[in-house]
Every structure is written in structure tokens, then in C-alpha cells.
Amino acid sequence: MAGASSKTDPQLLLSHKFPEAAFAYTERDAALYALGVGACGRDPLDADELKYVYHENGQQFIKVLPTFAALFPLQSLPDGLCFPGLQYDPQLLLHGQQYIELYKPLSSSAHLQHKVSLAGLHDKGKAAVVEVETKSFDQASGELLCMNRLTAYLRGAGGFSKSSQPFSYSNYPPNQVRAVKIPKDKPFSVFEDCSQPSQALLYRLSGDYNPLHSDPMIAKIAGFSRPILHGLCTLGFAVRAIIKCICRGDPDLVKSILGKFLLHVYPGETLVTEMWVEGSRVIYQTRVKARNRIVLSGFVELHRWTSSL
Ligand SMILES: CCCCCCC/C=C/C(=O)SCCNC(=O)CCNC(=O)[C@H](O)C(C)(C)COP(=O)(O)OP(=O)(O)OC[C@H]1O[C@@H](n2cnc3c(N)ncnc32)[C@H](O)[C@@H]1OP(=O)(O)O
């Protein structure tokens, strides 16, 4: 596995201390995010979703989708994945996976303090896999609100192992994010939703300005016929579908989320999310209808599951 072309230095990377970052968001950010992941996209009267973008029935605050938390790593890493010891071509970066734990429902505005650490680094030969953990705290109380583990798949950046054994490091229990086994039986629920051709252009306003999602030339260099959808936008569609179909529209039931990005999505494609319930866990997979390809799979762990849901 030893590679001359890659200059990634695992020891240097693993010893890097990440600076803390402060960030604030408002209701406007939460509402813009909700629109970016398709809330009310088909029906502006949608009784399950209007609360994410509007103070319906005089509600004091809008509700916040749990996947909004997935934006926090972007805020905690203002320079992107630019760390001492990590060498890769940013144009070949793909989002591989996202794991989120929510310790309480997100409020509609907050001042946050993010603490970042390297959770994993793996040499896959043709790629490097980097896992970055962000813990987000309420600035005033110090309370831990949520944790994100972002996995980046860096094409062409593998081959940095110094021995015949591929380098692999992670500091968390592997079963926490193990790939889900999709049940063979009929899904409990299926939800179909259309992303808009302009979906990525809207979603990027929530803070991920990677030109892979907006610039036709950059998308071609990265190997795609046109700009692709942000993985976290697809995840937002899938989790929104689960909240609608399984949680009766209550986003506060969501405790943790895993999404593995298996294939790119083009904005405008129709997404079909299939869901299976296993105890308090919803296993799901999302496919692009026209291409009949699975693009995302994972689970959503709920705080409770009762037959009344
Ligand atoms: C703060 C700044 C950071 C911002 C980062 C976020 C920027 C956002 C970018 C995006 O949103 S990109 C769009 C969303 N992502 C995608 O569209 C990617 C979709 N997935 C794919 O295209 C493919 O799955 C892949 C990632 C290219 C991998 O396919 P490939 O055929 O190359 O892999 P395999 O040969 O099957 O496996 C090799 C090796 O890698 C492991 N692996 C495979 N897929 C993933 C994955 N999604 N995440 C993590 N690891 C992955 C796989 O297990 C194999 O390992 P071993 O089993 O050999 O150990």
C-alpha cells in the first residue's frame, strides 16, 4: 500500500489540534435550510411541514429539522478539510457518510461553540477516508447539543500507508455506524418526492458552497455530466420523509441518524425512500426513480416507538 504519489502523513494529521469555532444561527437559517431539503416543496399547505418555515397557528418559534445539525461541521471547519498532513485534490472530494446524534431538539436560533477532532483516517488504496467529529455546545450554558461525524471520501488520495497493512484508525465503536442490512420484506412505508432542478442552488445557501453543486465545468472535472446534489440535501429529503411517514410529523422524535452516500443524485431527480421499522430504529434506503439506483441508505433511531405512532 505504500504510495509515492500521496503525501498524506497520518501521524501529523492525527496529532493536529483543531481550533474551536463559534457560530450563531437564526430562524431564517433554519427555514432556508428546510426549503433547501424540499420542505413544502410540493405543497405549501403541507400540514406536517409548514411549521419548519412559518409560524403556523401563532406558534412562537418555527420547528427545526434534526438534519439541520448536519450543517454544523461546515461552520466548524471554515477552511474546509484543510489540515496539516492531509494531501488531496479538493475537486475529487465526495461526501461518503454522515452520522448525527441529537441530545435535545434543536431550537430555532442559537449561539454555538463547536469542538472538532479527527475521528478516523483510512487508506483505501484508491481513496483516503477521513472522518471528522464535531461536538456542538450551547455557548451560554455549555450544554452538549449534538454530535456530527462527517466522512469524506477523497478519491485518488489513498496509498499513504507506510507498511503493507493499509492504515486504518478510528476512535469510536465501529458498530455505531456499520452499514445497515436492508430487510428483504416489504417496506413499512414508501415516500416519493421530487427534488427541483434548482435544488442544489437553493440548498447551497445554507452554507455548502462547493462548486461541485453549482458549476458545470467543475462538475465535469469531478467526473459528472452536470452539478450534483449535496449528499446532505438528499439526506434531508430522506429524513424528512421518515418524520412524515413514521413520526407523524414530529421531528423531536429523532435521536440519531446515519446516512451512507452510495451514488450521486442530480438535482431534479425523483427520490423514493423506503422505510422499515426495527424496534426504535427505522432502516431506510433512497433510490433515484428514473435510474432505479440506490443512492443513500442508513438508519434513524427514534426516542420512542409506540404502536400509536
Ligand atoms: C467541512 C468541509 C467538508 C465538506 C465535505 C462535504 C462536501 C460535500 C460533497 C458532496 O455532497 S458530494 C455528493 C454526495 N456524495 C456522493 O454522491 C457520493 C456517492 N457515493 C459514491 O459515488 C461511491 O459510493 C464512492 C464514494 C465513490 C465509493 O465508491 P467506490 O466504488 O470507489 O467504492 P468501493 O470500491 O465500493 O469501496 C472502496 C472502499 O471505500 C469504502 N467506501 C465505499 N463507499 C463509501 C462511502 N460512501 N463512505 C465511506 N466509505 C466508503 C468501502 O467500504 C471500501 O472499503 P473496504 O471495504 O475496501 O475497506
XYZ file of N, CA, C and O in Angstrom, residues 10-76:
268
model
N -0.089 10.367 8.094
C -1.088 10.049 9.109
C -0.718 10.551 10.496
O -1.580 11.067 11.214
N 0.552 10.447 10.865
C 0.934 10.841 12.235
C 0.743 12.346 12.437
O 0.210 12.792 13.456
N 1.165 13.108 11.434
C 0.994 14.571 11.512
C -0.496 14.929 11.592
O -0.921 15.759 12.400
N -1.268 14.271 10.760
C -2.705 14.536 10.720
C -3.364 14.177 12.053
O -4.167 14.948 12.596
N -3.007 13.026 12.607
C -3.640 12.569 13.852
C -3.241 13.437 15.046
O -3.967 13.500 16.037
N -2.099 14.115 14.951
C -1.679 14.932 16.099
C -2.216 16.368 15.992
O -2.007 17.174 16.898
N -2.931 16.660 14.897
C -3.421 18.036 14.703
C -4.484 18.393 15.746
O -5.403 17.622 16.006
N -4.342 19.572 16.328
C -5.350 20.072 17.278
C -6.200 21.118 16.558
O -5.677 22.120 16.072
N -7.478 20.854 16.496
C -8.380 21.739 15.753
C -8.812 22.909 16.632
O -9.166 22.700 17.803
N -8.835 24.114 16.074
C -9.318 25.243 16.875
C -10.836 25.153 17.087
O -11.535 24.585 16.255
N -11.299 25.696 18.199
C -12.753 25.748 18.416
C -13.352 26.833 17.538
O -12.651 27.754 17.119
N -14.624 26.702 17.233
C -15.277 27.712 16.390
C -16.615 28.105 17.009
O -17.338 27.252 17.547
N -16.914 29.404 16.939
C -18.203 29.889 17.448
C -19.110 30.167 16.266
O -18.637 30.585 15.203
N -20.385 29.923 16.445
C -21.321 30.170 15.337
C -22.714 30.424 15.900
O -23.094 29.858 16.913
N -23.438 31.289 15.210
C -24.823 31.547 15.618
C -25.738 31.318 14.428
O -25.342 31.538 13.284
N -26.940 30.834 14.690
C -27.938 30.755 13.607
C -29.271 31.326 14.093
O -29.499 31.453 15.309
N -30.082 31.671 13.111
C -31.385 32.263 13.430
C -32.487 31.428 12.771
O -32.209 30.513 11.990
N -33.718 31.820 13.039
C -34.873 31.136 12.433
C -34.815 31.181 10.913
O -35.235 30.249 10.234
N -34.264 32.274 10.399
C -34.184 32.413 8.943
C -33.294 31.301 8.357
O -33.599 30.730 7.320
N -32.196 30.997 9.046
C -31.298 29.932 8.584
C -32.016 28.581 8.605
O -31.871 27.770 7.684
N -32.764 28.341 9.686
C -33.451 27.048 9.818
C -34.538 26.907 8.743
O -34.728 25.827 8.164
N -35.245 28.001 8.460
C -36.317 27.957 7.452
C -35.733 27.798 6.044
O -36.234 27.009 5.227
N -34.640 28.518 5.781
C -33.995 28.413 4.467
C -33.486 26.989 4.246
O -33.623 26.415 3.153
N -32.930 26.398 5.315
C -32.461 25.011 5.226
C -33.645 24.079 4.902
O -33.535 23.195 4.035
N -34.761 24.281 5.609
C -35.931 23.399 5.396
C -36.387 23.458 3.933
O -36.663 22.425 3.309
N -36.422 24.678 3.374
C -36.797 24.811 1.953
C -35.756 24.107 1.077
O -36.084 23.474 0.070
N -34.485 24.193 1.489
C -33.390 23.586 0.718
C -33.474 22.074 0.649
O -32.971 21.465 -0.294
N -34.096 21.456 1.670
C -34.242 19.991 1.637
C -35.677 19.601 1.251
O -36.112 18.490 1.516
N -36.376 20.557 0.628
C -37.649 20.224 -0.020
C -38.884 20.342 0.835
O -39.975 19.940 0.395
N -38.778 20.893 2.058
C -39.986 21.030 2.886
C -40.994 21.917 2.163
O -40.631 22.961 1.618
N -42.241 21.508 2.139
C -43.332 22.231 1.464
C -43.074 22.377 -0.033
O -43.722 23.200 -0.687
N -42.162 21.607 -0.577
C -41.790 21.742 -1.993
C -42.904 21.352 -2.942
O -42.977 21.862 -4.055
N -43.755 20.435 -2.489
C -44.857 20.019 -3.364
C -46.163 20.667 -2.957
O -47.089 20.758 -3.737
N -46.223 21.085 -1.675
C -47.484 21.606 -1.167
C -47.199 22.658 -0.090
O -46.811 22.326 1.029
N -47.411 23.926 -0.414
C -47.125 24.977 0.573
C -48.100 24.958 1.756
O -47.906 25.709 2.717
N -49.141 24.096 1.669
C -50.089 23.987 2.791
C -49.809 22.751 3.634
O -50.554 22.449 4.564
N -48.754 22.010 3.276
C -48.467 20.719 3.918
C -48.532 20.836 5.451
O -47.715 21.521 6.072
N -49.504 20.146 6.043
C -49.750 20.284 7.490
C -48.581 19.766 8.319
O -48.386 20.178 9.464
N -47.788 18.838 7.774
C -46.635 18.312 8.516
C -45.431 19.241 8.438
O -44.520 19.136 9.256
N -45.389 20.104 7.425
C -44.114 20.776 7.136
C -44.128 22.296 7.220
O -43.060 22.909 7.295
N -45.340 22.871 7.236
C -45.401 24.338 7.277
C -44.683 24.876 8.523
O -44.079 25.955 8.497
N -44.725 24.093 9.588
C -44.102 24.534 10.855
C -42.586 24.728 10.756
O -41.980 25.381 11.606
N -41.951 24.164 9.703
C -40.500 24.325 9.531
C -40.138 25.673 8.896
O -38.969 26.052 8.888
N -41.145 26.317 8.325
C -40.839 27.543 7.570
C -41.723 28.733 7.956
O -41.520 29.853 7.478
N -42.724 28.484 8.822
C -43.707 29.535 9.102
C -44.291 29.328 10.496
O -44.410 28.191 10.956
N -44.632 30.455 11.142
C -45.219 30.376 12.491
C -46.708 30.072 12.347
O -47.557 30.930 12.547
N -46.978 28.807 12.060
C -48.361 28.409 11.804
C -49.178 28.466 13.099
O -48.658 28.166 14.178
N -50.431 28.841 12.971
C -51.355 28.893 14.124
C -50.767 29.692 15.290
O -50.947 29.321 16.456
N -50.008 30.710 14.971
C -49.449 31.566 16.024
C -48.334 30.917 16.823
O -47.976 31.395 17.903
N -47.752 29.821 16.341
C -46.660 29.189 17.100
C -45.539 30.209 17.278
O -45.258 31.010 16.371
N -44.875 30.145 18.455
C -43.905 31.195 18.786
C -42.616 31.061 17.965
O -42.035 32.048 17.530
N -42.193 29.802 17.782
C -40.948 29.543 17.047
C -41.227 28.527 15.955
O -42.083 27.665 16.125
N -40.442 28.581 14.883
C -40.564 27.507 13.896
C -39.899 26.243 14.465
O -39.073 26.316 15.365
N -40.288 25.092 13.924
C -39.643 23.837 14.314
C -38.411 23.647 13.425
O -38.397 24.091 12.270
N -37.429 22.941 13.964
C -36.173 22.771 13.220
C -35.991 21.287 12.873
O -36.120 20.415 13.747
N -35.725 21.035 11.621
C -35.470 19.650 11.196
C -34.182 19.141 11.861
O -33.183 19.874 11.919
N -34.156 17.892 12.322
C -32.949 17.395 13.005
C -31.720 17.395 12.104
O -30.598 17.575 12.594
N -31.921 17.231 10.799
C -30.773 17.215 9.876
C -30.132 18.598 9.717
O -29.046 18.707 9.136
N -30.787 19.631 10.235
C -30.164 20.971 10.228
C -28.816 20.906 10.950
O -27.869 21.625 10.606
N -28.732 20.008 11.942
C -27.483 19.852 12.710
C -26.309 19.470 11.806
O -25.149 19.747 12.137
N -26.596 18.846 10.674
C -25.518 18.392 9.787
C -24.749 19.558 9.171
O -23.670 19.364 8.595
N -25.307 20.775 9.304
C -24.591 21.952 8.783
C -23.456 22.370 9.712
O -22.540 23.085 9.298
N -23.506 21.942 10.970
C -22.557 22.470 11.954
C -21.093 22.157 11.613
O -20.221 23.000 11.838
N -20.779 20.951 11.073
C -19.370 20.702 10.725
C -18.828 21.701 9.703
O -17.650 22.066 9.758
N -19.686 22.160 8.806
C -19.221 23.140 7.810
C -18.827 24.435 8.498
O -17.868 25.101 8.123
N -19.597 24.779 9.552
C -19.293 26.015 10.281
C -18.037 25.850 11.123
O -17.284 26.799 11.334
N -17.829 24.599 11.586
C -16.695 24.376 12.483
C -15.382 24.272 11.708
O -14.311 24.303 12.298
